[in-house]
DNA sequence: GAGCGCATGTAAAGGGTTACATGATTCT
DNA sequence: AGAATCATGTAACCCTTTACATGCGCTC
């Protein structure tokens, strides 16, 4: 249900086509909120039906550029401040951990090593993105500040998971 | 795709009916991996088709008790050690944060206060569960150790989000 | 016998991915 | 002329939720 508002948010930066948005979702937003082009095109039509966006001039290869309406901006604003009712995580590793007792001590230790390494590496990638922003390489202004805040969340979440895996290893050894 | 293995894992603790499993998913697993009864009954039939579980005796109100087969245990084991290909997060607050530049400084500060408080509170609930396990109130043994490890992940993830929201507030003020 | 909880399901709809399909423009 | 890329979509399938439906057994 958030792809809808993700598209609205990207369009709030300026007009874009479905193709543009699909590229941004693949390259920039992929790790945060993956979305493929069939879903994006469908959602854009539904957003247009609701009157939250409108299609402007048709470009070269029947390219349609969309723009947010006032209603769309209102809806985006509402979504940004709403508190999500469901506080559920749905992080697969958490579910998996419930069944660790099925593994032998050796298997578990090896598994947790790998998991910790993978998460540490993901955290490092987010940290690189953060450093790049801090060096001013991604520009300035409120929009880039929001990006900075988002990647910080990535750093902290994956660091937390890495730390957890290391703690779990000690816990299950001791 | 993990509900399948969640059910397999729960059944590895001992035989149970769809109704039992639905209750456990609602009460215990709700925050980690929500699942409603229609999905659970459907999945159980598919698991039985694959030969990973079998229905034993039919009880009172046409209650069906399922039990894991050897193949089922093998599959559970495989899943526990597999590394998930997709490393995507899909944490809605992360997506939301990308568009914080749409909010006024006051709105953002208030929002982040609320978010931090909500996450701190969720972390506290997980901490209570952890303390309860540590006091031995939930029993002993490998299975409860896995529960302890899982709730620790909850504590750390929600603490990380709470800390992030507080950091973001300072960041956007300064 | 009325009501509650046990127990299992079907149907419809929304969200999401993969595969298939097609045509227009630009580049070499 | 051929290849690559731009650009949009449809169809089929999986996962998940919500609403609807039904019948059994126990307790008061």
Coordinates of N, CA and C in Angstrom, one line a residue, chain A residues 94 97-98 100 108 112 164-165 167-169 171-172, chain B residues 133 142-155:
Chain A
X94 N 14.1 -12.9 11.7 CA 13.5 -13.0 13.0 C 12.7 -14.3 13.1
X97 N 15.0 -17.2 13.4 CA 15.7 -17.4 14.7 C 14.8 -18.2 15.7
X98 N 13.5 -18.1 15.5 CA 12.6 -18.9 16.4 C 12.9 -20.4 16.3
X100 N 16.0 -21.8 15.6 CA 17.4 -22.1 15.7 C 17.7 -23.4 16.5
X108 N 24.8 -23.6 13.7 CA 24.3 -22.3 14.1 C 25.4 -21.3 14.2
X112 N 25.5 -18.0 11.9 CA 25.4 -16.6 12.5 C 26.6 -15.8 12.0
X164 N 23.3 -8.0 16.6 CA 22.5 -9.1 17.1 C 23.0 -10.5 16.8
X165 N 23.4 -10.7 15.6 CA 23.9 -12.0 15.2 C 25.2 -12.3 16.0
X167 N 25.9 -11.2 19.0 CA 25.4 -11.5 20.4 C 24.8 -12.9 20.4
X168 N 24.0 -13.2 19.4 CA 23.4 -14.5 19.4 C 24.4 -15.7 19.4
X169 N 25.5 -15.4 18.7 CA 26.5 -16.5 18.6 C 27.1 -16.7 20.0
X171 N 25.8 -15.9 22.9 CA 24.7 -16.4 23.7 C 24.6 -17.9 23.6
X172 N 24.6 -18.4 22.3 CA 24.4 -19.8 22.1 C 25.6 -20.7 22.4
Chain B
X133 N 11.9 -14.3 30.0 CA 12.6 -15.5 29.7 C 13.8 -15.7 30.6
X142 N 16.6 -25.7 24.7 CA 17.0 -25.1 23.4 C 15.9 -24.3 22.8
X143 N 14.6 -24.7 22.9 CA 13.6 -24.0 22.2 C 13.4 -22.6 22.8
X144 N 13.4 -22.6 24.1 CA 13.2 -21.3 24.8 C 14.5 -20.4 24.5
X145 N 15.6 -21.0 24.3 CA 16.8 -20.2 24.0 C 16.6 -19.5 22.6
X146 N 16.0 -20.2 21.7 CA 15.7 -19.6 20.4 C 14.7 -18.4 20.5
X147 N 13.8 -18.6 21.4 CA 12.8 -17.5 21.7 C 13.6 -16.3 22.2
X148 N 14.5 -16.6 23.2 CA 15.3 -15.5 23.8 C 16.1 -14.7 22.7
X149 N 16.6 -15.5 21.8 CA 17.4 -14.8 20.7 C 16.5 -14.0 19.8
X150 N 15.3 -14.5 19.5 CA 14.4 -13.8 18.7 C 13.9 -12.5 19.3
X151 N 13.6 -12.5 20.6 CA 13.1 -11.3 21.2 C 14.2 -10.3 21.3
X152 N 15.5 -10.8 21.5 CA 16.6 -9.8 21.5 C 16.7 -9.0 20.2
X153 N 16.4 -9.7 19.1 CA 16.4 -9.0 17.8 C 15.3 -7.9 17.8
X154 N 14.2 -8.2 18.4 CA 13.1 -7.2 18.4 C 13.6 -6.0 19.2
X155 N 14.2 -6.3 20.4 CA 14.7 -5.2 21.2 C 15.6 -4.3 20.5

